[in-house]
Amino acid sequence: YENNSRTIICNFLFQMKIAIIKKDYNPCGGGAERYTAVVARGLSARGHNVIVFAENISNEKDDNIEFIKVPRANFGGFSRTANFNYSVNKILKKTNTHYDISYALSRVIPTDIFRVSEQIHAVWLKHGYPKWQIMNPRHIELLNLEKKVFQQKNTKAVVVNSDLSKKIILENYDYPENKIFHIPNGVDRNKFFPAKSESEICEIRKKLNIHENKTILLFPGTNYKIKGISAILKTLLKLDSNNRNKIFVIAVGSTPGEKVLKEIKQKNLHNCFRFDGHSENMRDYYIASDLLFFPTIYEPFANVCLEACACALPVLTTALNGSSELISNRENGFVIESYADID
């Protein structure tokens, strides 16, 4: 209804003051950070008065959006997430300003709308940590806050970007199903689109210094542990040396830690890996690769899978990734039940 005059009139009549709450605001950051910036800019472009509350604010800001820096709390809480919730509420009371809508993309209560942008901790704790961590005060604090988030007295509506997240909420919390709204992520088709020709693929591979005779597995991410780097290493070790020599993994995103580099070297896999750091042009990597290898432990919805699909790159990911809902097995990729299914 973008061009519908009635919608334009409604937008004009109902200009709102909207508080967007996210611990980290960075238009060039991960998927959740980029989404926050897109939402803030989109609402501002529609004429709404947008105020962003964030603890960390990048230098890349919009003049039409007001930013309020939330000071980091040092009151002795175990979790930075819980501390942020405390600080946001404190600064909201201090400003004493009425907002028509409060839209939280981090765990904050109370709020009108909460969008699930991070792993639901009740499930992430089971998959990402040893069992004894259930006794860790940080996790106890996070679980208590999350339980309060999924109570309707604290959160009027919940937005999810995958059926997986909705299912997990209903399985773990007593939140009304009719107040959970599935709004899928979008992709910029002007930025992500298939190769125009085989010659373009060759040109991009040459530009990125990629060996023509290798099968290129692209592994993007800012947290390699969550995205499943251990599964990648175990998979490569399962291959015989002949097949392993045909494969090359390009990791794009954050700089790997010393622990990761040491493990790769110890397993004698350093000839199979390359870490290219952050890239502003991910399409080149999607076009130059043969497979997006993304065996993530758990992800509400990985945007990289959506971007890869838009560039016609097949995706291998796990069922605990919400964007696996985009994949028809053996048609545009592969869905593996768990990151632990190495075989």
mmCIF file of C-alpha atoms in Angstrom:
data_model
loop_
_atom_site.group_PDB
_atom_site.id
_atom_site.type_symbol
_atom_site.label_atom_id
_atom_site.label_comp_id
_atom_site.label_asym_id
_atom_site.label_seq_id
_atom_site.Cartn_x
_atom_site.Cartn_y
_atom_site.Cartn_z
ATOM 1 C CA TYR A 1 0.000 0.000 0.000
ATOM 2 C CA GLU A 2 2.990 2.319 -0.348
ATOM 3 C CA ASN A 3 1.327 4.424 -3.032
ATOM 4 C CA ASN A 4 -2.132 4.350 -1.506
ATOM 5 C CA SER A 5 -3.264 7.903 -0.714
ATOM 6 C CA ARG A 6 -5.200 6.687 2.321
ATOM 7 C CA THR A 7 -2.003 5.259 3.833
ATOM 8 C CA ILE A 8 -0.150 8.512 3.201
ATOM 9 C CA ILE A 9 -2.924 10.475 4.930
ATOM 10 C CA CYS A 10 -2.880 8.049 7.893
ATOM 11 C CA ASN A 11 0.879 8.413 8.215
ATOM 12 C CA PHE A 12 0.464 12.180 8.211
ATOM 13 C CA LEU A 13 -2.329 12.171 10.797
ATOM 14 C CA PHE A 14 -0.709 9.677 13.145
ATOM 15 C CA GLN A 15 2.847 10.901 13.474
ATOM 16 C CA MET A 16 4.185 9.263 16.596
ATOM 17 C CA LYS A 17 7.002 9.671 19.051
ATOM 18 C CA ILE A 18 8.741 6.287 18.975
ATOM 19 C CA ALA A 19 11.420 5.072 21.390
ATOM 20 C CA ILE A 20 13.681 2.423 19.844
ATOM 21 C CA ILE A 21 15.739 0.571 22.446
ATOM 22 C CA LYS A 22 18.831 -1.446 21.490
ATOM 23 C CA LYS A 23 21.968 -1.991 23.523
ATOM 24 C CA ASP A 24 24.230 -1.499 20.485
ATOM 25 C CA TYR A 25 23.364 0.818 17.574
ATOM 26 C CA ASN A 26 25.620 0.217 14.586
ATOM 27 C CA PRO A 27 24.328 0.375 10.968
ATOM 28 C CA CYS A 28 27.468 -1.519 9.858
ATOM 29 C CA GLY A 29 27.285 -4.151 12.601
ATOM 30 C CA GLY A 30 25.671 -7.584 12.692
ATOM 31 C CA GLY A 31 22.203 -8.441 11.390
ATOM 32 C CA ALA A 32 20.305 -7.226 14.477
ATOM 33 C CA GLU A 33 22.231 -3.926 14.548
ATOM 34 C CA ARG A 34 21.663 -3.308 10.826
ATOM 35 C CA TYR A 35 17.968 -4.122 11.222
ATOM 36 C CA THR A 36 17.655 -1.595 14.060
ATOM 37 C CA ALA A 37 19.133 1.121 11.852
ATOM 38 C CA VAL A 38 16.827 0.211 8.946
ATOM 39 C CA VAL A 39 13.752 0.381 11.203
ATOM 40 C CA ALA A 40 14.819 3.681 12.780
ATOM 41 C CA ARG A 41 15.504 5.253 9.383
ATOM 42 C CA GLY A 42 12.311 3.863 7.865
ATOM 43 C CA LEU A 43 10.093 5.202 10.640
ATOM 44 C CA SER A 44 11.855 8.547 10.525
ATOM 45 C CA ALA A 45 11.362 8.747 6.743
ATOM 46 C CA ARG A 46 7.625 8.249 7.304
ATOM 47 C CA GLY A 47 7.572 11.371 9.441
ATOM 48 C CA HIS A 48 7.695 9.830 12.918
ATOM 49 C CA ASN A 49 9.807 11.308 15.690
ATOM 50 C CA VAL A 50 12.328 8.547 16.406
ATOM 51 C CA ILE A 51 14.502 8.505 19.529
ATOM 52 C CA VAL A 52 17.099 5.739 19.836
ATOM 53 C CA PHE A 53 18.263 4.663 23.299
ATOM 54 C CA ALA A 54 21.553 2.738 23.144
ATOM 55 C CA GLU A 55 24.580 2.023 25.297
ATOM 56 C CA ASN A 56 26.974 1.923 22.344
ATOM 57 C CA ILE A 57 26.312 4.284 19.417
ATOM 58 C CA SER A 58 28.439 4.217 16.263
ATOM 59 C CA ASN A 59 29.623 7.383 14.544
ATOM 60 C CA GLU A 60 27.405 6.599 11.555
ATOM 61 C CA LYS A 61 24.245 8.354 12.717
ATOM 62 C CA ASP A 62 21.296 10.066 11.007
ATOM 63 C CA ASP A 63 20.600 13.742 11.573
ATOM 64 C CA ASN A 64 16.831 13.115 11.544
ATOM 65 C CA ILE A 65 17.024 10.647 14.441
ATOM 66 C CA GLU A 66 17.638 11.646 18.045
ATOM 67 C CA PHE A 67 20.127 9.518 19.971
ATOM 68 C CA ILE A 68 20.263 9.205 23.739
ATOM 69 C CA LYS A 69 23.297 7.431 25.133
ATOM 70 C CA VAL A 70 22.465 5.061 27.982
ATOM 71 C CA PRO A 71 25.264 5.014 30.562
ATOM 72 C CA ARG A 72 26.574 1.579 31.456
ATOM 73 C CA ALA A 73 25.317 0.533 34.888
ATOM 74 C CA ASN A 74 27.819 -0.456 37.536
ATOM 75 C CA PHE A 75 25.374 -1.425 40.244
ATOM 76 C CA GLY A 76 26.705 -4.953 40.628
ATOM 77 C CA GLY A 77 24.460 -7.004 38.347
ATOM 78 C CA PHE A 78 25.910 -10.159 36.813
ATOM 79 C CA SER A 79 24.556 -9.621 33.285
ATOM 80 C CA ARG A 80 25.228 -6.689 30.940
ATOM 81 C CA THR A 81 21.785 -7.292 29.440
ATOM 82 C CA ALA A 82 20.086 -6.949 32.841
ATOM 83 C CA ASN A 83 22.253 -3.899 33.595
ATOM 84 C CA PHE A 84 21.112 -2.305 30.329
ATOM 85 C CA ASN A 85 17.478 -2.889 31.259
ATOM 86 C CA TYR A 86 18.093 -1.176 34.596
ATOM 87 C CA SER A 87 19.881 1.796 32.974
ATOM 88 C CA VAL A 88 17.257 2.298 30.243
ATOM 89 C CA ASN A 89 14.432 2.434 32.775
ATOM 90 C CA LYS A 90 16.414 4.856 34.894
ATOM 91 C CA ILE A 91 17.060 7.245 31.992
ATOM 92 C CA LEU A 92 13.454 6.986 30.713
ATOM 93 C CA LYS A 93 12.200 8.071 34.127
ATOM 94 C CA LYS A 94 14.774 10.865 34.203
ATOM 95 C CA THR A 95 13.682 12.282 30.820
ATOM 96 C CA ASN A 96 10.016 11.946 31.890
ATOM 97 C CA THR A 97 8.924 11.991 28.241
ATOM 98 C CA HIS A 98 5.796 10.293 26.870
ATOM 99 C CA TYR A 99 6.312 7.941 23.928
ATOM 100 C CA ASP A 100 3.467 6.650 21.776
ATOM 101 C CA ILE A 101 5.360 3.409 21.140
ATOM 102 C CA SER A 102 8.372 1.819 22.791
ATOM 103 C CA TYR A 103 10.021 -0.732 20.517
ATOM 104 C CA ALA A 104 12.709 -2.853 22.192
ATOM 105 C CA LEU A 105 15.230 -4.900 20.226
ATOM 106 C CA SER A 106 17.074 -5.860 23.411
ATOM 107 C CA ARG A 107 15.567 -7.507 26.497
ATOM 108 C CA VAL A 108 13.897 -4.542 28.204
ATOM 109 C CA ILE A 109 10.761 -4.268 30.317
ATOM 110 C CA PRO A 110 8.206 -2.791 30.238
ATOM 111 C CA THR A 111 7.752 -2.140 26.507
ATOM 112 C CA ASP A 112 4.998 -2.038 23.909
ATOM 113 C CA ILE A 113 6.775 -4.232 21.362
ATOM 114 C CA PHE A 114 9.705 -6.585 21.787
ATOM 115 C CA ARG A 115 11.438 -7.967 18.706
ATOM 116 C CA VAL A 116 13.376 -11.195 19.118
ATOM 117 C CA SER A 117 16.775 -10.301 17.662
ATOM 118 C CA GLU A 118 18.986 -12.542 19.794
ATOM 119 C CA GLN A 119 18.929 -16.177 20.828
ATOM 120 C CA ILE A 120 16.177 -17.000 23.324
ATOM 121 C CA HIS A 121 18.315 -17.702 26.350
ATOM 122 C CA ALA A 122 16.245 -20.607 27.700
ATOM 123 C CA VAL A 123 17.271 -22.560 24.565
ATOM 124 C CA TRP A 124 20.699 -21.021 23.962
ATOM 125 C CA LEU A 125 21.799 -22.048 27.466
ATOM 126 C CA LYS A 126 21.092 -25.702 26.612
ATOM 127 C CA HIS A 127 23.053 -25.643 23.362
ATOM 128 C CA GLY A 128 25.803 -23.093 23.907
ATOM 129 C CA TYR A 129 27.024 -23.909 27.418
ATOM 130 C CA PRO A 130 27.905 -26.898 29.626
ATOM 131 C CA LYS A 131 25.063 -28.101 31.889
ATOM 132 C CA TRP A 132 26.646 -26.737 35.072
ATOM 133 C CA GLN A 133 26.283 -23.180 33.718
ATOM 134 C CA ILE A 134 22.615 -23.261 34.770
ATOM 135 C CA MET A 135 23.959 -22.352 38.222
ATOM 136 C CA ASN A 136 25.898 -19.349 36.912
ATOM 137 C CA PRO A 137 24.414 -16.128 38.446
ATOM 138 C CA ARG A 138 24.680 -14.371 35.067
ATOM 139 C CA HIS A 139 22.484 -16.967 33.375
ATOM 140 C CA ILE A 140 20.029 -17.034 36.278
ATOM 141 C CA GLU A 141 19.661 -13.250 35.990
ATOM 142 C CA LEU A 142 19.207 -13.439 32.204
ATOM 143 C CA LEU A 143 16.587 -16.185 32.459
ATOM 144 C CA ASN A 144 14.653 -14.210 35.093
ATOM 145 C CA LEU A 145 14.633 -11.115 32.862
ATOM 146 C CA GLU A 146 13.625 -13.156 29.807
ATOM 147 C CA LYS A 147 10.758 -14.742 31.754
ATOM 148 C CA LYS A 148 9.506 -11.248 32.618
ATOM 149 C CA VAL A 149 9.861 -10.104 28.987
ATOM 150 C CA PHE A 150 7.511 -12.894 27.891
ATOM 151 C CA GLN A 151 4.717 -11.818 30.236
ATOM 152 C CA GLN A 152 2.007 -9.739 28.649
ATOM 153 C CA LYS A 153 1.849 -7.337 31.576
ATOM 154 C CA ASN A 154 5.412 -6.313 30.605
ATOM 155 C CA THR A 155 5.307 -6.749 26.809
ATOM 156 C CA LYS A 156 2.160 -5.978 24.833
ATOM 157 C CA ALA A 157 3.304 -7.661 21.600
ATOM 158 C CA VAL A 158 6.233 -9.746 20.357
ATOM 159 C CA VAL A 159 7.698 -9.664 16.844
ATOM 160 C CA VAL A 160 9.619 -12.679 15.531
ATOM 161 C CA ASN A 161 11.350 -13.105 12.177
ATOM 162 C CA SER A 162 10.955 -16.888 11.968
ATOM 163 C CA ASP A 163 8.479 -19.636 12.859
ATOM 164 C CA LEU A 164 11.325 -21.198 14.845
ATOM 165 C CA SER A 165 11.381 -18.286 17.327
ATOM 166 C CA LYS A 166 7.608 -18.366 17.709
ATOM 167 C CA LYS A 167 7.687 -22.098 18.388
ATOM 168 C CA ILE A 168 10.474 -21.714 20.976
ATOM 169 C CA ILE A 169 8.597 -18.945 22.823
ATOM 170 C CA LEU A 170 5.407 -21.021 23.003
ATOM 171 C CA GLU A 171 7.335 -24.076 24.208
ATOM 172 C CA ASN A 172 9.194 -22.228 26.958
ATOM 173 C CA TYR A 173 6.920 -19.399 28.098
ATOM 174 C CA ASP A 174 3.258 -18.763 28.789
ATOM 175 C CA TYR A 175 2.775 -15.949 26.276
ATOM 176 C CA PRO A 176 -0.424 -15.616 24.166
ATOM 177 C CA GLU A 177 0.099 -16.901 20.628
ATOM 178 C CA ASN A 178 -2.166 -14.236 19.110
ATOM 179 C CA LYS A 179 0.211 -11.536 20.393
ATOM 180 C CA ILE A 180 3.222 -12.976 18.533
ATOM 181 C CA PHE A 181 3.623 -11.519 15.049
ATOM 182 C CA HIS A 182 5.836 -13.113 12.383
ATOM 183 C CA ILE A 183 7.448 -10.398 10.246
ATOM 184 C CA PRO A 184 10.135 -11.955 8.002
ATOM 185 C CA ASN A 185 13.389 -10.135 7.307
ATOM 186 C CA GLY A 186 13.772 -8.406 3.972
ATOM 187 C CA VAL A 187 16.778 -8.129 1.651
ATOM 188 C CA ASP A 188 17.974 -5.255 -0.516
ATOM 189 C CA ARG A 189 17.705 -6.645 -4.058
ATOM 190 C CA ASN A 190 19.676 -3.698 -5.419
ATOM 191 C CA LYS A 191 22.593 -4.784 -3.252
ATOM 192 C CA PHE A 192 22.247 -8.587 -3.368
ATOM 193 C CA PHE A 193 21.525 -10.250 -6.726
ATOM 194 C CA PRO A 194 22.924 -13.172 -8.790
ATOM 195 C CA ALA A 195 25.966 -12.982 -11.027
ATOM 196 C CA LYS A 196 25.171 -11.592 -14.453
ATOM 197 C CA SER A 197 27.486 -14.067 -16.187
ATOM 198 C CA GLU A 198 30.214 -16.640 -15.680
ATOM 199 C CA SER A 199 32.756 -14.004 -16.636
ATOM 200 C CA GLU A 200 31.611 -11.815 -13.713
ATOM 201 C CA ILE A 201 32.226 -14.741 -11.339
ATOM 202 C CA CYS A 202 35.727 -15.199 -12.781
ATOM 203 C CA GLU A 203 36.463 -11.482 -12.459
ATOM 204 C CA ILE A 204 35.319 -11.381 -8.823
ATOM 205 C CA ARG A 205 37.312 -14.518 -7.957
ATOM 206 C CA LYS A 206 40.374 -12.944 -9.514
ATOM 207 C CA LYS A 207 39.789 -9.696 -7.590
ATOM 208 C CA LEU A 208 39.453 -11.617 -4.306
ATOM 209 C CA ASN A 209 42.488 -13.768 -5.133
ATOM 210 C CA ILE A 210 40.494 -17.014 -5.036
ATOM 211 C CA HIS A 211 41.919 -20.186 -6.563
ATOM 212 C CA GLU A 212 39.921 -21.239 -9.615
ATOM 213 C CA ASN A 213 40.224 -24.987 -8.958
ATOM 214 C CA LYS A 214 39.000 -24.946 -5.364
ATOM 215 C CA THR A 215 35.478 -25.484 -4.023
ATOM 216 C CA ILE A 216 34.869 -22.323 -2.006
ATOM 217 C CA LEU A 217 32.929 -22.595 1.245
ATOM 218 C CA LEU A 218 31.933 -19.176 2.582
ATOM 219 C CA PHE A 219 31.684 -18.834 6.358
ATOM 220 C CA PRO A 220 30.464 -15.356 7.447
ATOM 221 C CA GLY A 221 29.992 -14.183 11.017
ATOM 222 C CA THR A 222 31.033 -11.930 13.875
ATOM 223 C CA ASN A 223 31.061 -14.680 16.517
ATOM 224 C CA TYR A 224 32.695 -17.762 15.023
ATOM 225 C CA LYS A 225 31.860 -19.963 18.008
ATOM 226 C CA ILE A 226 28.097 -19.401 17.727
ATOM 227 C CA LYS A 227 28.191 -19.704 13.931
ATOM 228 C CA GLY A 228 29.701 -23.188 14.217
ATOM 229 C CA ILE A 229 33.417 -23.038 13.466
ATOM 230 C CA SER A 230 34.020 -26.165 15.568
ATOM 231 C CA ALA A 231 31.604 -28.078 13.306
ATOM 232 C CA ILE A 232 33.505 -26.847 10.248
ATOM 233 C CA LEU A 233 36.835 -28.048 11.635
ATOM 234 C CA LYS A 234 35.389 -31.461 12.553
ATOM 235 C CA THR A 235 33.822 -31.781 9.095
ATOM 236 C CA LEU A 236 37.077 -31.021 7.309
ATOM 237 C CA LEU A 237 38.908 -33.583 9.459
ATOM 238 C CA LYS A 238 36.341 -36.231 8.455
ATOM 239 C CA LEU A 239 37.247 -35.830 4.779
ATOM 240 C CA ASP A 240 40.056 -37.808 3.232
ATOM 241 C CA SER A 241 43.096 -35.729 2.279
ATOM 242 C CA ASN A 242 42.242 -35.852 -1.441
ATOM 243 C CA ASN A 243 38.818 -34.226 -0.958
ATOM 244 C CA ARG A 244 40.079 -31.881 1.737
ATOM 245 C CA ASN A 245 42.668 -30.481 -0.665
ATOM 246 C CA LYS A 246 39.886 -29.513 -3.069
ATOM 247 C CA ILE A 247 38.152 -27.337 -0.467
ATOM 248 C CA PHE A 248 38.916 -23.831 0.726
ATOM 249 C CA VAL A 249 37.027 -22.012 3.505
ATOM 250 C CA ILE A 250 36.854 -18.211 3.438
ATOM 251 C CA ALA A 251 35.717 -16.688 6.728
ATOM 252 C CA VAL A 252 34.412 -13.119 6.486
ATOM 253 C CA GLY A 253 33.507 -10.951 9.467
ATOM 254 C CA SER A 254 35.389 -10.531 12.691
ATOM 255 C CA THR A 255 39.074 -11.174 13.286
ATOM 256 C CA PRO A 256 39.648 -14.693 14.667
ATOM 257 C CA GLY A 257 41.020 -15.066 18.164
ATOM 258 C CA GLU A 258 44.323 -16.696 18.931
ATOM 259 C CA LYS A 259 42.517 -19.791 20.234
ATOM 260 C CA VAL A 260 40.806 -20.371 16.869
ATOM 261 C CA LEU A 261 43.994 -19.845 14.870
ATOM 262 C CA LYS A 262 45.933 -22.165 17.183
ATOM 263 C CA GLU A 263 43.315 -24.921 16.836
ATOM 264 C CA ILE A 264 43.347 -24.656 13.038
ATOM 265 C CA LYS A 265 47.129 -24.933 13.004
ATOM 266 C CA GLN A 266 47.177 -27.841 15.470
ATOM 267 C CA LYS A 267 44.704 -29.755 13.296
ATOM 268 C CA ASN A 268 46.858 -29.015 10.241
ATOM 269 C CA LEU A 269 43.972 -27.226 8.508
ATOM 270 C CA HIS A 270 45.692 -23.863 7.987
ATOM 271 C CA ASN A 271 45.982 -24.535 4.236
ATOM 272 C CA CYS A 272 42.181 -24.863 4.033
ATOM 273 C CA PHE A 273 41.349 -21.501 5.671
ATOM 274 C CA ARG A 274 41.506 -17.801 5.015
ATOM 275 C CA PHE A 275 40.174 -15.003 7.257
ATOM 276 C CA ASP A 276 39.345 -11.843 5.313
ATOM 277 C CA GLY A 277 37.916 -9.720 8.128
ATOM 278 C CA HIS A 278 35.012 -7.295 7.682
ATOM 279 C CA SER A 279 33.789 -6.566 4.150
ATOM 280 C CA GLU A 280 31.465 -3.809 2.917
ATOM 281 C CA ASN A 281 30.740 -5.784 -0.259
ATOM 282 C CA MET A 282 29.445 -9.209 0.748
ATOM 283 C CA ARG A 283 27.887 -9.784 -2.671
ATOM 284 C CA ASP A 284 31.358 -10.344 -4.126
ATOM 285 C CA TYR A 285 31.915 -13.176 -1.628
ATOM 286 C CA TYR A 286 28.486 -14.727 -2.277
ATOM 287 C CA ILE A 287 29.101 -14.617 -6.030
ATOM 288 C CA ALA A 288 32.632 -16.036 -5.752
ATOM 289 C CA SER A 289 31.642 -18.981 -3.515
ATOM 290 C CA ASP A 290 30.166 -22.412 -4.190
ATOM 291 C CA LEU A 291 28.355 -22.884 -0.878
ATOM 292 C CA LEU A 292 27.449 -20.845 2.183
ATOM 293 C CA PHE A 293 28.684 -23.174 4.936
ATOM 294 C CA PHE A 294 26.834 -21.994 8.050
ATOM 295 C CA PRO A 295 26.499 -24.782 10.658
ATOM 296 C CA THR A 296 25.335 -22.396 13.382
ATOM 297 C CA ILE A 297 24.561 -23.683 16.868
ATOM 298 C CA TYR A 298 21.363 -21.626 17.162
ATOM 299 C CA GLU A 299 20.179 -18.494 15.373
ATOM 300 C CA PRO A 300 16.716 -16.825 15.355
ATOM 301 C CA PHE A 301 17.264 -15.853 11.690
ATOM 302 C CA ALA A 302 20.657 -15.458 10.020
ATOM 303 C CA ASN A 303 20.466 -12.665 7.440
ATOM 304 C CA VAL A 304 23.532 -14.039 5.645
ATOM 305 C CA CYS A 305 21.435 -17.006 4.472
ATOM 306 C CA LEU A 306 18.821 -14.655 3.022
ATOM 307 C CA GLU A 307 21.510 -12.582 1.308
ATOM 308 C CA ALA A 308 23.148 -15.726 -0.099
ATOM 309 C CA CYS A 309 19.817 -16.931 -1.508
ATOM 310 C CA ALA A 310 19.294 -13.524 -3.137
ATOM 311 C CA CYS A 311 22.680 -14.009 -4.851
ATOM 312 C CA ALA A 312 21.764 -17.568 -5.933
ATOM 313 C CA LEU A 313 24.325 -19.159 -3.606
ATOM 314 C CA PRO A 314 23.240 -22.513 -2.096
ATOM 315 C CA VAL A 315 23.145 -22.628 1.709
ATOM 316 C CA LEU A 316 24.069 -25.385 4.153
ATOM 317 C CA THR A 317 22.774 -24.586 7.639
ATOM 318 C CA THR A 318 21.097 -26.157 10.667
ATOM 319 C CA ALA A 319 17.450 -26.557 11.601
ATOM 320 C CA LEU A 320 18.077 -24.374 14.680
ATOM 321 C CA ASN A 321 18.580 -21.418 12.342
ATOM 322 C CA GLY A 322 15.309 -19.618 11.567
ATOM 323 C CA SER A 323 16.473 -18.825 8.029
ATOM 324 C CA SER A 324 16.616 -22.585 7.313
ATOM 325 C CA GLU A 325 12.904 -22.001 6.575
ATOM 326 C CA LEU A 326 14.100 -20.465 3.278
ATOM 327 C CA ILE A 327 15.831 -23.693 2.249
ATOM 328 C CA SER A 328 14.223 -26.561 0.366
ATOM 329 C CA ASN A 329 16.557 -29.452 1.058
ATOM 330 C CA ARG A 330 18.683 -30.389 -1.973
ATOM 331 C CA GLU A 331 16.984 -27.708 -4.099
ATOM 332 C CA ASN A 332 18.582 -24.443 -2.962
ATOM 333 C CA GLY A 333 20.690 -25.900 -0.184
ATOM 334 C CA PHE A 334 20.869 -28.352 2.705
ATOM 335 C CA VAL A 335 19.300 -28.305 6.179
ATOM 336 C CA ILE A 336 21.136 -30.398 8.807
ATOM 337 C CA GLU A 337 19.246 -31.200 12.011
ATOM 338 C CA SER A 338 22.058 -30.108 14.335
ATOM 339 C CA TYR A 339 25.548 -28.606 14.206
ATOM 340 C CA ALA A 340 26.679 -31.816 15.964
ATOM 341 C CA ASP A 341 25.655 -33.991 12.961
ATOM 342 C CA ILE A 342 29.149 -33.992 11.492
ATOM 343 C CA ASP A 343 28.667 -37.106 9.374
#
